Structure formats: structure tokens, C-alpha cells
JSON list of C-alpha atoms in Angstrom, two decimals:
[
{"chain": "A", "resi": 1, "resn": "MET", "atom": "CA", "xyz": [-13.86, -6.71, 24.56]},
{"chain": "A", "resi": 2, "resn": "LEU", "atom": "CA", "xyz": [-13.64, -3.49, 26.59]},
{"chain": "A", "resi": 3, "resn": "LEU", "atom": "CA", "xyz": [-9.86, -3.80, 26.96]},
{"chain": "A", "resi": 4, "resn": "LYS", "atom": "CA", "xyz": [-9.47, -4.33, 23.21]},
{"chain": "A", "resi": 5, "resn": "ALA", "atom": "CA", "xyz": [-11.54, -1.20, 22.47]},
{"chain": "A", "resi": 6, "resn": "ALA", "atom": "CA", "xyz": [-9.51, 0.83, 24.99]},
{"chain": "A", "resi": 7, "resn": "ILE", "atom": "CA", "xyz": [-6.22, -0.26, 23.43]},
{"chain": "A", "resi": 8, "resn": "GLN", "atom": "CA", "xyz": [-7.52, 0.49, 19.93]},
{"chain": "A", "resi": 9, "resn": "PHE", "atom": "CA", "xyz": [-8.68, 3.93, 21.11]},
{"chain": "A", "resi": 10, "resn": "ILE", "atom": "CA", "xyz": [-5.23, 4.77, 22.47]},
{"chain": "A", "resi": 11, "resn": "ILE", "atom": "CA", "xyz": [-3.52, 3.59, 19.28]},
{"chain": "A", "resi": 12, "resn": "LEU", "atom": "CA", "xyz": [-5.94, 5.59, 17.11]},
{"chain": "A", "resi": 13, "resn": "ILE", "atom": "CA", "xyz": [-5.40, 8.75, 19.15]},
{"chain": "A", "resi": 14, "resn": "TRP", "atom": "CA", "xyz": [-1.63, 8.29, 18.92]},
{"chain": "A", "resi": 15, "resn": "TYR", "atom": "CA", "xyz": [-1.75, 8.03, 15.12]},
{"chain": "A", "resi": 16, "resn": "LEU", "atom": "CA", "xyz": [-4.41, 10.68, 14.53]},
{"chain": "A", "resi": 17, "resn": "CYS", "atom": "CA", "xyz": [-2.82, 13.25, 16.85]},
{"chain": "A", "resi": 18, "resn": "PHE", "atom": "CA", "xyz": [0.91, 12.60, 16.57]},
{"chain": "A", "resi": 19, "resn": "LYS", "atom": "CA", "xyz": [1.88, 10.39, 13.64]},
{"chain": "A", "resi": 20, "resn": "ILE", "atom": "CA", "xyz": [0.13, 12.08, 10.72]},
{"chain": "A", "resi": 21, "resn": "PRO", "atom": "CA", "xyz": [0.16, 15.68, 9.49]},
{"chain": "A", "resi": 22, "resn": "ARG", "atom": "CA", "xyz": [-2.77, 17.79, 10.71]},
{"chain": "A", "resi": 23, "resn": "PRO", "atom": "CA", "xyz": [-5.66, 17.34, 8.30]},
{"chain": "A", "resi": 24, "resn": "ASP", "atom": "CA", "xyz": [-8.46, 19.79, 7.60]},
{"chain": "A", "resi": 25, "resn": "VAL", "atom": "CA", "xyz": [-10.98, 16.94, 7.79]},
{"chain": "A", "resi": 26, "resn": "PHE", "atom": "CA", "xyz": [-11.08, 13.44, 9.23]},
{"chain": "A", "resi": 27, "resn": "ILE", "atom": "CA", "xyz": [-13.39, 11.14, 7.24]},
{"chain": "A", "resi": 28, "resn": "VAL", "atom": "CA", "xyz": [-14.27, 7.93, 9.03]},
{"chain": "A", "resi": 29, "resn": "GLN", "atom": "CA", "xyz": [-16.23, 4.98, 7.64]},
{"chain": "A", "resi": 30, "resn": "ASN", "atom": "CA", "xyz": [-18.88, 3.48, 9.89]},
{"chain": "A", "resi": 31, "resn": "PRO", "atom": "CA", "xyz": [-18.98, 0.70, 10.95]},
{"chain": "A", "resi": 32, "resn": "PRO", "atom": "CA", "xyz": [-16.90, 0.12, 12.98]},
{"chain": "A", "resi": 33, "resn": "SER", "atom": "CA", "xyz": [-18.15, 2.66, 15.50]},
{"chain": "A", "resi": 34, "resn": "VAL", "atom": "CA", "xyz": [-16.26, 1.54, 18.59]},
{"chain": "A", "resi": 35, "resn": "PRO", "atom": "CA", "xyz": [-13.80, 3.09, 19.26]},
{"chain": "A", "resi": 36, "resn": "THR", "atom": "CA", "xyz": [-13.40, 4.87, 15.92]},
{"chain": "A", "resi": 37, "resn": "LEU", "atom": "CA", "xyz": [-16.11, 7.53, 16.19]},
{"chain": "A", "resi": 38, "resn": "ALA", "atom": "CA", "xyz": [-14.96, 8.70, 19.63]},
{"chain": "A", "resi": 39, "resn": "ALA", "atom": "CA", "xyz": [-11.28, 8.68, 18.66]},
{"chain": "A", "resi": 40, "resn": "VAL", "atom": "CA", "xyz": [-11.91, 10.71, 15.51]},
{"chain": "A", "resi": 41, "resn": "LYS", "atom": "CA", "xyz": [-14.10, 13.20, 17.37]},
{"chain": "A", "resi": 42, "resn": "LEU", "atom": "CA", "xyz": [-11.44, 13.71, 20.06]},
{"chain": "A", "resi": 43, "resn": "ALA", "atom": "CA", "xyz": [-8.62, 13.96, 17.50]},
{"chain": "A", "resi": 44, "resn": "SER", "atom": "CA", "xyz": [-10.58, 16.42, 15.36]},
{"chain": "A", "resi": 45, "resn": "GLY", "atom": "CA", "xyz": [-11.15, 18.64, 18.38]},
{"chain": "A", "resi": 46, "resn": "LEU", "atom": "CA", "xyz": [-7.52, 18.49, 19.47]},
{"chain": "A", "resi": 47, "resn": "ARG", "atom": "CA", "xyz": [-6.23, 19.15, 15.97]},
{"chain": "A", "resi": 48, "resn": "GLY", "atom": "CA", "xyz": [-8.75, 21.77, 14.88]},
{"chain": "A", "resi": 49, "resn": "ALA", "atom": "CA", "xyz": [-10.14, 19.60, 12.09]},
{"chain": "A", "resi": 50, "resn": "LYS", "atom": "CA", "xyz": [-13.68, 18.68, 11.05]},
{"chain": "A", "resi": 51, "resn": "SER", "atom": "CA", "xyz": [-15.02, 15.13, 11.33]},
{"chain": "A", "resi": 52, "resn": "ILE", "atom": "CA", "xyz": [-17.27, 13.48, 8.76]},
{"chain": "A", "resi": 53, "resn": "VAL", "atom": "CA", "xyz": [-18.87, 10.04, 9.03]},
{"chain": "A", "resi": 54, "resn": "ASP", "atom": "CA", "xyz": [-19.33, 7.89, 5.92]},
{"chain": "A", "resi": 55, "resn": "TRP", "atom": "CA", "xyz": [-22.27, 5.71, 6.96]},
{"chain": "A", "resi": 56, "resn": "HIS", "atom": "CA", "xyz": [-22.25, 2.30, 5.30]},
{"chain": "A", "resi": 57, "resn": "ASN", "atom": "CA", "xyz": [-24.35, 0.43, 7.84]},
{"chain": "A", "resi": 58, "resn": "PHE", "atom": "CA", "xyz": [-25.34, 0.53, 11.48]},
{"chain": "A", "resi": 59, "resn": "GLY", "atom": "CA", "xyz": [-22.81, -1.32, 13.59]},
{"chain": "A", "resi": 60, "resn": "TYR", "atom": "CA", "xyz": [-25.31, -2.10, 16.31]},
{"chain": "A", "resi": 61, "resn": "THR", "atom": "CA", "xyz": [-27.52, -4.03, 13.85]},
{"chain": "A", "resi": 62, "resn": "LEU", "atom": "CA", "xyz": [-24.57, -6.13, 12.72]},
{"chain": "A", "resi": 63, "resn": "LEU", "atom": "CA", "xyz": [-23.62, -6.84, 16.34]},
{"chain": "A", "resi": 64, "resn": "GLY", "atom": "CA", "xyz": [-27.25, -7.75, 17.03]},
{"chain": "A", "resi": 65, "resn": "LEU", "atom": "CA", "xyz": [-27.06, -10.55, 14.47]},
{"chain": "A", "resi": 66, "resn": "SER", "atom": "CA", "xyz": [-24.61, -12.45, 16.65]},
{"chain": "A", "resi": 67, "resn": "HIS", "atom": "CA", "xyz": [-25.71, -11.36, 20.14]},
{"chain": "A", "resi": 68, "resn": "GLY", "atom": "CA", "xyz": [-29.44, -10.68, 19.72]},
{"chain": "A", "resi": 69, "resn": "ARG", "atom": "CA", "xyz": [-30.99, -7.22, 19.51]},
{"chain": "A", "resi": 70, "resn": "SER", "atom": "CA", "xyz": [-31.79, -7.02, 23.23]},
{"chain": "A", "resi": 71, "resn": "HIS", "atom": "CA", "xyz": [-28.27, -7.90, 24.47]},
{"chain": "A", "resi": 72, "resn": "ILE", "atom": "CA", "xyz": [-26.72, -5.22, 26.71]},
{"chain": "A", "resi": 73, "resn": "ILE", "atom": "CA", "xyz": [-23.63, -4.99, 24.47]},
{"chain": "A", "resi": 74, "resn": "VAL", "atom": "CA", "xyz": [-25.86, -4.19, 21.48]},
{"chain": "A", "resi": 75, "resn": "LYS", "atom": "CA", "xyz": [-27.71, -1.52, 23.46]},
{"chain": "A", "resi": 76, "resn": "ILE", "atom": "CA", "xyz": [-24.44, 0.10, 24.57]},
{"chain": "A", "resi": 77, "resn": "TYR", "atom": "CA", "xyz": [-23.10, -0.04, 21.02]},
{"chain": "A", "resi": 78, "resn": "PHE", "atom": "CA", "xyz": [-26.32, 1.58, 19.75]},
{"chain": "A", "resi": 79, "resn": "TRP", "atom": "CA", "xyz": [-25.98, 4.44, 22.26]},
{"chain": "A", "resi": 80, "resn": "PHE", "atom": "CA", "xyz": [-22.29, 4.91, 21.43]},
{"chain": "A", "resi": 81, "resn": "GLU", "atom": "CA", "xyz": [-22.91, 4.91, 17.67]},
{"chain": "A", "resi": 82, "resn": "LYS", "atom": "CA", "xyz": [-25.83, 7.33, 17.88]},
{"chain": "A", "resi": 83, "resn": "HIS", "atom": "CA", "xyz": [-24.15, 9.65, 20.41]},
{"chain": "A", "resi": 84, "resn": "PHE", "atom": "CA", "xyz": [-20.82, 9.99, 18.61]},
{"chain": "A", "resi": 85, "resn": "GLY", "atom": "CA", "xyz": [-22.44, 9.89, 15.16]},
{"chain": "A", "resi": 86, "resn": "ARG", "atom": "CA", "xyz": [-24.44, 13.00, 16.11]},
{"chain": "A", "resi": 87, "resn": "MET", "atom": "CA", "xyz": [-21.26, 14.76, 17.24]},
{"chain": "A", "resi": 88, "resn": "ALA", "atom": "CA", "xyz": [-19.69, 14.62, 13.77]},
{"chain": "A", "resi": 89, "resn": "ASP", "atom": "CA", "xyz": [-19.49, 17.82, 11.76]},
{"chain": "A", "resi": 90, "resn": "GLY", "atom": "CA", "xyz": [-20.97, 16.15, 8.70]},
{"chain": "A", "resi": 91, "resn": "ALA", "atom": "CA", "xyz": [-22.23, 12.88, 7.30]},
{"chain": "A", "resi": 92, "resn": "PHE", "atom": "CA", "xyz": [-22.99, 11.08, 4.10]},
{"chain": "A", "resi": 93, "resn": "CYS", "atom": "CA", "xyz": [-24.38, 7.63, 3.47]},
{"chain": "A", "resi": 94, "resn": "VAL", "atom": "CA", "xyz": [-24.75, 4.95, 0.84]},
{"chain": "A", "resi": 95, "resn": "THR", "atom": "CA", "xyz": [-28.55, 4.79, 0.45]},
{"chain": "A", "resi": 96, "resn": "LYS", "atom": "CA", "xyz": [-31.58, 7.06, 0.58]},
{"chain": "A", "resi": 97, "resn": "ALA", "atom": "CA", "xyz": [-33.14, 4.72, 3.16]},
{"chain": "A", "resi": 98, "resn": "MET", "atom": "CA", "xyz": [-30.17, 5.18, 5.48]},
{"chain": "A", "resi": 99, "resn": "LYS", "atom": "CA", "xyz": [-30.25, 8.95, 4.92]},
{"chain": "A", "resi": 100, "resn": "HIS", "atom": "CA", "xyz": [-33.91, 8.95, 5.95]},
{"chain": "A", "resi": 101, "resn": "GLU", "atom": "CA", "xyz": [-33.19, 6.83, 9.06]},
{"chain": "A", "resi": 102, "resn": "LEU", "atom": "CA", "xyz": [-30.27, 9.06, 10.10]},
{"chain": "A", "resi": 103, "resn": "ASP", "atom": "CA", "xyz": [-32.34, 12.20, 9.59]},
{"chain": "A", "resi": 104, "resn": "LYS", "atom": "CA", "xyz": [-35.67, 11.18, 11.11]},
{"chain": "A", "resi": 105, "resn": "LYS", "atom": "CA", "xyz": [-34.62, 8.84, 13.93]},
{"chain": "A", "resi": 106, "resn": "TRP", "atom": "CA", "xyz": [-31.10, 9.97, 14.81]},
{"chain": "A", "resi": 107, "resn": "GLY", "atom": "CA", "xyz": [-31.20, 13.69, 14.04]},
{"chain": "A", "resi": 108, "resn": "ILE", "atom": "CA", "xyz": [-28.21, 13.47, 11.70]},
{"chain": "A", "resi": 109, "resn": "LYS", "atom": "CA", "xyz": [-28.39, 15.55, 8.52]}
]
């Protein structure tokens, strides 16, 4: 799983930094969070672009359905999603409930 995410990260960076014209903004849909949020944040910094997350769901909750909420992979995914989600320059989401959760519990406006 870690190797797959590392390979996907490298491929994403290659495309986002070298294969496409420089955008003003990267908009990324979440989930998936791993490795997308980190790759977009790095690419946006390297290319002088903004990054915006389109929140559709929380990836860690979906992963928790198959692994259990207390599984270490779910906890790592939660940290990754929250950490890199907060680093985005902007965010929007699909429901008022998610907006409230992002604002009150994650510090994302």
C-alpha cells in the first residue's frame, strides 16, 4: 500500500509539474487524499499556483468501513487528510454538515 502511494505521488508530481501548462489554481477532489493532497500542495508551491480542495467525503471514514475506525492505517490516513487539507489555500464542500465539520473540528474555512 505504501509503495503504491509513493509511485502514485511520483507520477502525480511528474504530470502536475512537467506535463501540463502552469495553472493559476489546482482544484483537487477529496477523497482520495493519499497521495493527492500532498502532491497537489507540493506542485502548487513549486509552480506558484493556489490549491483548493473540493471536499466530497472524508477518506478516513471510508477506509474505516473496511479496516475498522481504530486501525493504524485509518489513523494515519486521518492525520494525512487533516494535515494536508489544512494546508490548502481554499476549500469548498458538498453539504452544510461537512462545512460545519471542516470549520469546527478541522479548522478549515
